[in-house]
Amino acid sequence: MKNRLLILIPLLSLFASCTDDITGLNTDTKRPTYTQAEYLFTNAEHAMVDQVTSTSVNFNVFRLFAQQWTEVQYPQESQYDLTGRTIPDTHWTTYYRDVLKDYKEARQILVDSKATYTGAPEGLIVINNKIAVIDILTAYTYGILVDTFGDVPYSEALDIINHPLPKYDDAQTIYRDLISKLTTASNSLDSSEDSFGDADLVYGGDVAKWAKFANSLRLRMAINMHDVDAAYASTQAIAAVNDGIITSSADGTYMNYAATQPNANPLYVDLVASGRNDFIPADTFVNKLNALSDPRRPQYFTEYPVGSGLYKGGVYGAINTYDAFSHLTETIKEPTYPGVLFTYSEVEFLLAEAVERGIAVGGTAASHYNAAITASMLDWGVAPAAIATYLARPDVAYATATGTWKQKIGEQSWIALFNRGFEAWTSYRRLDYPALQVPAVTYGDITEVPKRYSYPNREQTLNATSLAAAVAKLGNNNVTTKIFWDKQ
């Protein structure tokens, strides 16, 4: 009997301490149902820059497609195998799920807060600035998707309730809408107030710089589509320049990384922390710089043999031995090395191209070309005297270098876009220079450098009808089929 009482006493105490209200059990304290727009914005911004910065073949292969880098013992991706690691799926998912979805939710939170805002006018300006910055980065992200795949879900995207099977919108129509949104967003920014402050990992909330980025992006998109709609593209390019573009390296669009993981530069993670030696400079790229005695070589690569003053790239698309070639410099391997979205050098190359296309942006093609090369070299620490010598070379000077304007601008922008694989690949597709060659062995007997990513395999399962319509419109789902603006 005594033992039974000893058992009953704690049980009775337990029931006495309980209440009839058990609704608290439905609250998951580890998964909040509410967050702040700033948290979503920062997460999306970080994921967005990571995706275009990473060199992991599980995420993107743009440096390989641009033939600036090549692989060592596993050259499949240099041989254009996109399916072995489902690379298009990762690229697609990252931008739609991790970037665009967070931007959309952050924007909605801000719109809702604006509807009930009763504070000082300055606070309303900040909210409007935040919405505009989100719109700019949303446009940038959709632009990447279009430039990668062609037609993609847009008007019905990110709305699983009303549009669980979103249609693929026409790529050129998306481009026009993005340019319109960028124009509205850049013009609505009010530099009298901040935007996201420290939550903004790129410009620290500086709305004046975000406006320049938006206008520079409008310029790039206009130049991209000039071959398919010259009148519209010319008008938009001129308007972007008049509204104010990036005019110095100080305006460049960079995201500073932290010294420790998981917020270190993905290049550090891929090239150092992984303990792997998977990448070396490609001979396609190194040979061109060697031919020009380009003073950026020691900033880009290590010497091979060490101390020789010589540089040697690995055979593109072949199996290479890591220790038999130049390597990538320690500069880009630093954990704090910034991710890059836009540079002043790129803007000047776009302006040189605009002049040659007959667009009245001011200046001459040669002056913008020289400014672009100069800005790139200064960014990489090249001395002014060495820059002057380089620009005076007959095979570099705009008046005497070999080839058409597309070749001159295309080859030099390719060099300046080192370590920016996506934009180097885009520039190559638009200008058809440099004249890249396919490797000796390719996946599926591909006979030319890829011009797009094939659509993700996952779409075949999740959105088959819409995918089939997009493929039928494109003609096929091949990586060599050009997207709408790649006409010449």
PDB file of C-alpha atoms in Angstrom, residues 137-329:
ATOM      1  CA  LEU A 137      17.090  42.795 -57.674  1.00  0.00           C
ATOM      2  CA  THR A 138      14.018  40.820 -58.714  1.00  0.00           C
ATOM      3  CA  ALA A 139      14.512  42.137 -62.245  1.00  0.00           C
ATOM      4  CA  TYR A 140      18.195  41.242 -62.131  1.00  0.00           C
ATOM      5  CA  THR A 141      17.349  37.686 -61.060  1.00  0.00           C
ATOM      6  CA  TYR A 142      14.718  37.127 -63.731  1.00  0.00           C
ATOM      7  CA  GLY A 143      17.189  38.520 -66.269  1.00  0.00           C
ATOM      8  CA  ILE A 144      19.693  35.845 -65.274  1.00  0.00           C
ATOM      9  CA  LEU A 145      17.039  33.145 -65.721  1.00  0.00           C
ATOM     10  CA  VAL A 146      16.043  34.425 -69.168  1.00  0.00           C
ATOM     11  CA  ASP A 147      19.678  34.729 -70.267  1.00  0.00           C
ATOM     12  CA  THR A 148      20.279  31.163 -69.100  1.00  0.00           C
ATOM     13  CA  PHE A 149      17.200  29.293 -70.348  1.00  0.00           C
ATOM     14  CA  GLY A 150      15.136  31.542 -72.654  1.00  0.00           C
ATOM     15  CA  ASP A 151      11.383  31.458 -71.936  1.00  0.00           C
ATOM     16  CA  VAL A 152      10.718  30.914 -68.219  1.00  0.00           C
ATOM     17  CA  PRO A 153       7.763  31.177 -65.797  1.00  0.00           C
ATOM     18  CA  TYR A 154       7.231  34.846 -65.006  1.00  0.00           C
ATOM     19  CA  SER A 155       3.688  36.248 -64.923  1.00  0.00           C
ATOM     20  CA  GLU A 156       2.348  33.156 -63.124  1.00  0.00           C
ATOM     21  CA  ALA A 157       5.503  32.278 -61.178  1.00  0.00           C
ATOM     22  CA  LEU A 158       5.723  32.044 -57.380  1.00  0.00           C
ATOM     23  CA  ASP A 159       1.948  31.697 -56.961  1.00  0.00           C
ATOM     24  CA  ILE A 160       1.352  28.052 -56.134  1.00  0.00           C
ATOM     25  CA  ILE A 161      -2.252  28.620 -55.005  1.00  0.00           C
ATOM     26  CA  ASN A 162      -3.543  30.299 -58.153  1.00  0.00           C
ATOM     27  CA  HIS A 163      -0.964  28.979 -60.615  1.00  0.00           C
ATOM     28  CA  PRO A 164       0.478  25.639 -59.454  1.00  0.00           C
ATOM     29  CA  LEU A 165       1.579  24.938 -63.058  1.00  0.00           C
ATOM     30  CA  PRO A 166       2.870  28.321 -64.245  1.00  0.00           C
ATOM     31  CA  LYS A 167       3.175  28.983 -67.953  1.00  0.00           C
ATOM     32  CA  TYR A 168       6.474  29.904 -69.569  1.00  0.00           C
ATOM     33  CA  ASP A 169       6.358  33.508 -70.755  1.00  0.00           C
ATOM     34  CA  ASP A 170       7.974  34.769 -73.926  1.00  0.00           C
ATOM     35  CA  ALA A 171      11.550  35.780 -73.139  1.00  0.00           C
ATOM     36  CA  GLN A 172      11.517  38.997 -75.134  1.00  0.00           C
ATOM     37  CA  THR A 173       8.257  40.053 -73.488  1.00  0.00           C
ATOM     38  CA  ILE A 174       9.829  39.388 -70.083  1.00  0.00           C
ATOM     39  CA  TYR A 175      12.858  41.484 -71.049  1.00  0.00           C
ATOM     40  CA  ARG A 176      10.694  44.459 -71.963  1.00  0.00           C
ATOM     41  CA  ASP A 177       8.768  44.183 -68.712  1.00  0.00           C
ATOM     42  CA  LEU A 178      11.972  43.948 -66.677  1.00  0.00           C
ATOM     43  CA  ILE A 179      13.371  47.068 -68.325  1.00  0.00           C
ATOM     44  CA  SER A 180      10.107  48.860 -67.538  1.00  0.00           C
ATOM     45  CA  LYS A 181      10.238  47.756 -63.898  1.00  0.00           C
ATOM     46  CA  LEU A 182      13.882  48.792 -63.593  1.00  0.00           C
ATOM     47  CA  THR A 183      13.022  52.211 -65.001  1.00  0.00           C
ATOM     48  CA  THR A 184      10.167  52.706 -62.550  1.00  0.00           C
ATOM     49  CA  ALA A 185      12.213  51.463 -59.603  1.00  0.00           C
ATOM     50  CA  SER A 186      15.305  53.564 -60.320  1.00  0.00           C
ATOM     51  CA  ASN A 187      13.208  56.697 -60.824  1.00  0.00           C
ATOM     52  CA  SER A 188      11.275  56.121 -57.597  1.00  0.00           C
ATOM     53  CA  LEU A 189      14.329  55.886 -55.363  1.00  0.00           C
ATOM     54  CA  ASP A 190      14.684  58.885 -53.035  1.00  0.00           C
ATOM     55  CA  SER A 191      18.302  59.465 -52.007  1.00  0.00           C
ATOM     56  CA  SER A 192      17.256  61.716 -49.114  1.00  0.00           C
ATOM     57  CA  GLU A 193      16.813  58.529 -47.091  1.00  0.00           C
ATOM     58  CA  ASP A 194      18.410  55.089 -46.744  1.00  0.00           C
ATOM     59  CA  SER A 195      16.831  51.763 -47.672  1.00  0.00           C
ATOM     60  CA  PHE A 196      17.923  48.507 -46.032  1.00  0.00           C
ATOM     61  CA  GLY A 197      20.993  49.841 -44.223  1.00  0.00           C
ATOM     62  CA  ASP A 198      23.228  47.087 -42.866  1.00  0.00           C
ATOM     63  CA  ALA A 199      20.765  44.439 -44.055  1.00  0.00           C
ATOM     64  CA  ASP A 200      21.918  45.299 -47.586  1.00  0.00           C
ATOM     65  CA  LEU A 201      25.139  43.322 -48.150  1.00  0.00           C
ATOM     66  CA  VAL A 202      25.945  45.068 -51.432  1.00  0.00           C
ATOM     67  CA  TYR A 203      25.497  48.829 -51.135  1.00  0.00           C
ATOM     68  CA  GLY A 204      24.695  49.140 -47.443  1.00  0.00           C
ATOM     69  CA  GLY A 205      21.360  50.753 -48.259  1.00  0.00           C
ATOM     70  CA  ASP A 206      22.830  53.482 -50.522  1.00  0.00           C
ATOM     71  CA  VAL A 207      19.900  54.151 -52.867  1.00  0.00           C
ATOM     72  CA  ALA A 208      21.884  56.437 -55.182  1.00  0.00           C
ATOM     73  CA  LYS A 209      24.172  53.537 -56.026  1.00  0.00           C
ATOM     74  CA  TRP A 210      21.215  51.188 -56.444  1.00  0.00           C
ATOM     75  CA  ALA A 211      19.792  53.615 -59.003  1.00  0.00           C
ATOM     76  CA  LYS A 212      23.058  53.533 -60.959  1.00  0.00           C
ATOM     77  CA  PHE A 213      23.062  49.739 -60.844  1.00  0.00           C
ATOM     78  CA  ALA A 214      19.470  49.595 -62.100  1.00  0.00           C
ATOM     79  CA  ASN A 215      20.237  51.963 -64.970  1.00  0.00           C
ATOM     80  CA  SER A 216      23.414  50.087 -65.875  1.00  0.00           C
ATOM     81  CA  LEU A 217      21.403  46.876 -65.924  1.00  0.00           C
ATOM     82  CA  ARG A 218      18.904  48.544 -68.262  1.00  0.00           C
ATOM     83  CA  LEU A 219      21.820  49.474 -70.524  1.00  0.00           C
ATOM     84  CA  ARG A 220      23.120  45.893 -70.569  1.00  0.00           C
ATOM     85  CA  MET A 221      19.708  44.424 -71.321  1.00  0.00           C
ATOM     86  CA  ALA A 222      19.138  46.953 -74.099  1.00  0.00           C
ATOM     87  CA  ILE A 223      22.479  46.094 -75.694  1.00  0.00           C
ATOM     88  CA  ASN A 224      21.672  42.383 -75.375  1.00  0.00           C
ATOM     89  CA  MET A 225      18.478  42.761 -77.400  1.00  0.00           C
ATOM     90  CA  HIS A 226      19.686  45.295 -79.957  1.00  0.00           C
ATOM     91  CA  ASP A 227      20.008  42.689 -82.719  1.00  0.00           C
ATOM     92  CA  VAL A 228      16.309  41.771 -82.435  1.00  0.00           C
ATOM     93  CA  ASP A 229      14.737  45.196 -81.808  1.00  0.00           C
ATOM     94  CA  ALA A 230      17.211  47.956 -82.569  1.00  0.00           C
ATOM     95  CA  ALA A 231      14.821  50.892 -82.271  1.00  0.00           C
ATOM     96  CA  TYR A 232      13.467  49.887 -78.875  1.00  0.00           C
ATOM     97  CA  ALA A 233      16.902  48.897 -77.562  1.00  0.00           C
ATOM     98  CA  SER A 234      18.463  52.180 -78.687  1.00  0.00           C
ATOM     99  CA  THR A 235      15.769  54.223 -76.972  1.00  0.00           C
ATOM    100  CA  GLN A 236      16.153  52.273 -73.743  1.00  0.00           C
ATOM    101  CA  ALA A 237      19.955  52.452 -73.776  1.00  0.00           C
ATOM    102  CA  ILE A 238      19.923  56.233 -74.205  1.00  0.00           C
ATOM    103  CA  ALA A 239      17.316  56.624 -71.461  1.00  0.00           C
ATOM    104  CA  ALA A 240      19.365  54.476 -69.089  1.00  0.00           C
ATOM    105  CA  VAL A 241      22.512  56.519 -69.692  1.00  0.00           C
ATOM    106  CA  ASN A 242      20.612  59.785 -69.225  1.00  0.00           C
ATOM    107  CA  ASP A 243      19.132  58.539 -65.943  1.00  0.00           C
ATOM    108  CA  GLY A 244      22.614  57.869 -64.560  1.00  0.00           C
ATOM    109  CA  ILE A 245      24.776  54.755 -64.839  1.00  0.00           C
ATOM    110  CA  ILE A 246      27.886  53.499 -63.038  1.00  0.00           C
ATOM    111  CA  THR A 247      30.671  55.996 -63.794  1.00  0.00           C
ATOM    112  CA  SER A 248      33.528  54.846 -61.570  1.00  0.00           C
ATOM    113  CA  SER A 249      34.826  51.738 -59.843  1.00  0.00           C
ATOM    114  CA  ALA A 250      33.514  53.176 -56.585  1.00  0.00           C
ATOM    115  CA  ASP A 251      29.995  52.636 -57.938  1.00  0.00           C
ATOM    116  CA  GLY A 252      30.630  48.973 -58.774  1.00  0.00           C
ATOM    117  CA  THR A 253      28.246  46.334 -57.468  1.00  0.00           C
ATOM    118  CA  TYR A 254      30.096  44.080 -55.025  1.00  0.00           C
ATOM    119  CA  MET A 255      29.041  41.944 -52.084  1.00  0.00           C
ATOM    120  CA  ASN A 256      31.617  41.712 -49.306  1.00  0.00           C
ATOM    121  CA  TYR A 257      31.911  38.306 -47.708  1.00  0.00           C
ATOM    122  CA  ALA A 258      32.862  37.396 -44.148  1.00  0.00           C
ATOM    123  CA  ALA A 259      36.104  35.760 -43.061  1.00  0.00           C
ATOM    124  CA  THR A 260      34.445  32.582 -41.839  1.00  0.00           C
ATOM    125  CA  GLN A 261      32.001  30.052 -43.210  1.00  0.00           C
ATOM    126  CA  PRO A 262      29.117  29.872 -43.972  1.00  0.00           C
ATOM    127  CA  ASN A 263      29.422  33.514 -45.027  1.00  0.00           C
ATOM    128  CA  ALA A 264      32.793  33.281 -46.767  1.00  0.00           C
ATOM    129  CA  ASN A 265      33.143  33.715 -50.515  1.00  0.00           C
ATOM    130  CA  PRO A 266      32.042  30.485 -52.268  1.00  0.00           C
ATOM    131  CA  LEU A 267      35.342  30.530 -54.181  1.00  0.00           C
ATOM    132  CA  TYR A 268      37.176  30.085 -50.887  1.00  0.00           C
ATOM    133  CA  VAL A 269      34.872  27.205 -50.034  1.00  0.00           C
ATOM    134  CA  ASP A 270      35.305  25.584 -53.458  1.00  0.00           C
ATOM    135  CA  LEU A 271      39.032  26.184 -53.944  1.00  0.00           C
ATOM    136  CA  VAL A 272      40.491  26.161 -50.426  1.00  0.00           C
ATOM    137  CA  ALA A 273      38.246  24.813 -47.682  1.00  0.00           C
ATOM    138  CA  SER A 274      37.236  21.842 -49.841  1.00  0.00           C
ATOM    139  CA  GLY A 275      40.852  20.685 -49.952  1.00  0.00           C
ATOM    140  CA  ARG A 276      40.380  19.930 -53.658  1.00  0.00           C
ATOM    141  CA  ASN A 277      42.353  21.087 -56.687  1.00  0.00           C
ATOM    142  CA  ASP A 278      39.706  20.797 -59.385  1.00  0.00           C
ATOM    143  CA  PHE A 279      40.296  23.913 -61.498  1.00  0.00           C
ATOM    144  CA  ILE A 280      43.123  25.611 -63.381  1.00  0.00           C
ATOM    145  CA  PRO A 281      43.223  28.452 -65.925  1.00  0.00           C
ATOM    146  CA  ALA A 282      42.281  27.263 -69.427  1.00  0.00           C
ATOM    147  CA  ASP A 283      44.813  27.405 -72.252  1.00  0.00           C
ATOM    148  CA  THR A 284      42.216  29.210 -74.390  1.00  0.00           C
ATOM    149  CA  PHE A 285      42.355  32.149 -71.999  1.00  0.00           C
ATOM    150  CA  VAL A 286      45.996  32.046 -70.926  1.00  0.00           C
ATOM    151  CA  ASN A 287      47.293  31.806 -74.495  1.00  0.00           C
ATOM    152  CA  LYS A 288      45.423  34.959 -75.461  1.00  0.00           C
ATOM    153  CA  LEU A 289      46.878  36.901 -72.537  1.00  0.00           C
ATOM    154  CA  ASN A 290      50.345  35.550 -73.304  1.00  0.00           C
ATOM    155  CA  ALA A 291      50.057  36.751 -76.904  1.00  0.00           C
ATOM    156  CA  LEU A 292      49.294  40.252 -75.639  1.00  0.00           C
ATOM    157  CA  SER A 293      51.793  40.203 -72.746  1.00  0.00           C
ATOM    158  CA  ASP A 294      48.804  41.266 -70.684  1.00  0.00           C
ATOM    159  CA  PRO A 295      49.931  42.845 -67.371  1.00  0.00           C
ATOM    160  CA  ARG A 296      46.939  41.288 -65.561  1.00  0.00           C
ATOM    161  CA  ARG A 297      48.483  37.822 -65.852  1.00  0.00           C
ATOM    162  CA  PRO A 298      50.255  37.851 -62.460  1.00  0.00           C
ATOM    163  CA  GLN A 299      46.994  39.038 -60.885  1.00  0.00           C
ATOM    164  CA  TYR A 300      45.028  36.263 -62.555  1.00  0.00           C
ATOM    165  CA  PHE A 301      47.468  33.314 -62.505  1.00  0.00           C
ATOM    166  CA  THR A 302      50.604  31.985 -60.869  1.00  0.00           C
ATOM    167  CA  GLU A 303      53.761  31.480 -62.934  1.00  0.00           C
ATOM    168  CA  TYR A 304      54.632  28.102 -64.369  1.00  0.00           C
ATOM    169  CA  PRO A 305      57.329  27.059 -63.776  1.00  0.00           C
ATOM    170  CA  VAL A 306      57.496  29.091 -60.579  1.00  0.00           C
ATOM    171  CA  GLY A 307      59.804  32.107 -60.977  1.00  0.00           C
ATOM    172  CA  SER A 308      59.962  31.788 -64.759  1.00  0.00           C
ATOM    173  CA  GLY A 309      57.738  34.724 -65.636  1.00  0.00           C
ATOM    174  CA  LEU A 310      55.768  32.325 -67.843  1.00  0.00           C
ATOM    175  CA  TYR A 311      52.127  31.226 -67.666  1.00  0.00           C
ATOM    176  CA  LYS A 312      50.632  27.967 -68.888  1.00  0.00           C
ATOM    177  CA  GLY A 313      46.958  27.002 -69.064  1.00  0.00           C
ATOM    178  CA  GLY A 314      45.491  23.544 -68.928  1.00  0.00           C
ATOM    179  CA  VAL A 315      44.061  22.012 -72.085  1.00  0.00           C
ATOM    180  CA  TYR A 316      40.409  23.006 -72.178  1.00  0.00           C
ATOM    181  CA  GLY A 317      38.026  20.081 -71.852  1.00  0.00           C
ATOM    182  CA  ALA A 318      40.772  17.492 -71.321  1.00  0.00           C
ATOM    183  CA  ILE A 319      42.127  15.656 -68.271  1.00  0.00           C
ATOM    184  CA  ASN A 320      44.920  17.794 -66.821  1.00  0.00           C
ATOM    185  CA  THR A 321      47.519  17.346 -64.104  1.00  0.00           C
ATOM    186  CA  TYR A 322      47.161  20.108 -61.520  1.00  0.00           C
ATOM    187  CA  ASP A 323      50.889  20.549 -60.846  1.00  0.00           C
ATOM    188  CA  ALA A 324      51.782  20.867 -64.532  1.00  0.00           C
ATOM    189  CA  PHE A 325      50.148  24.258 -65.116  1.00  0.00           C
ATOM    190  CA  SER A 326      49.633  27.751 -63.736  1.00  0.00           C
ATOM    191  CA  HIS A 327      47.126  28.072 -60.916  1.00  0.00           C
ATOM    192  CA  LEU A 328      44.587  30.677 -59.900  1.00  0.00           C
ATOM    193  CA  THR A 329      46.080  33.361 -57.685  1.00  0.00           C
TER     194      THR A 329
END
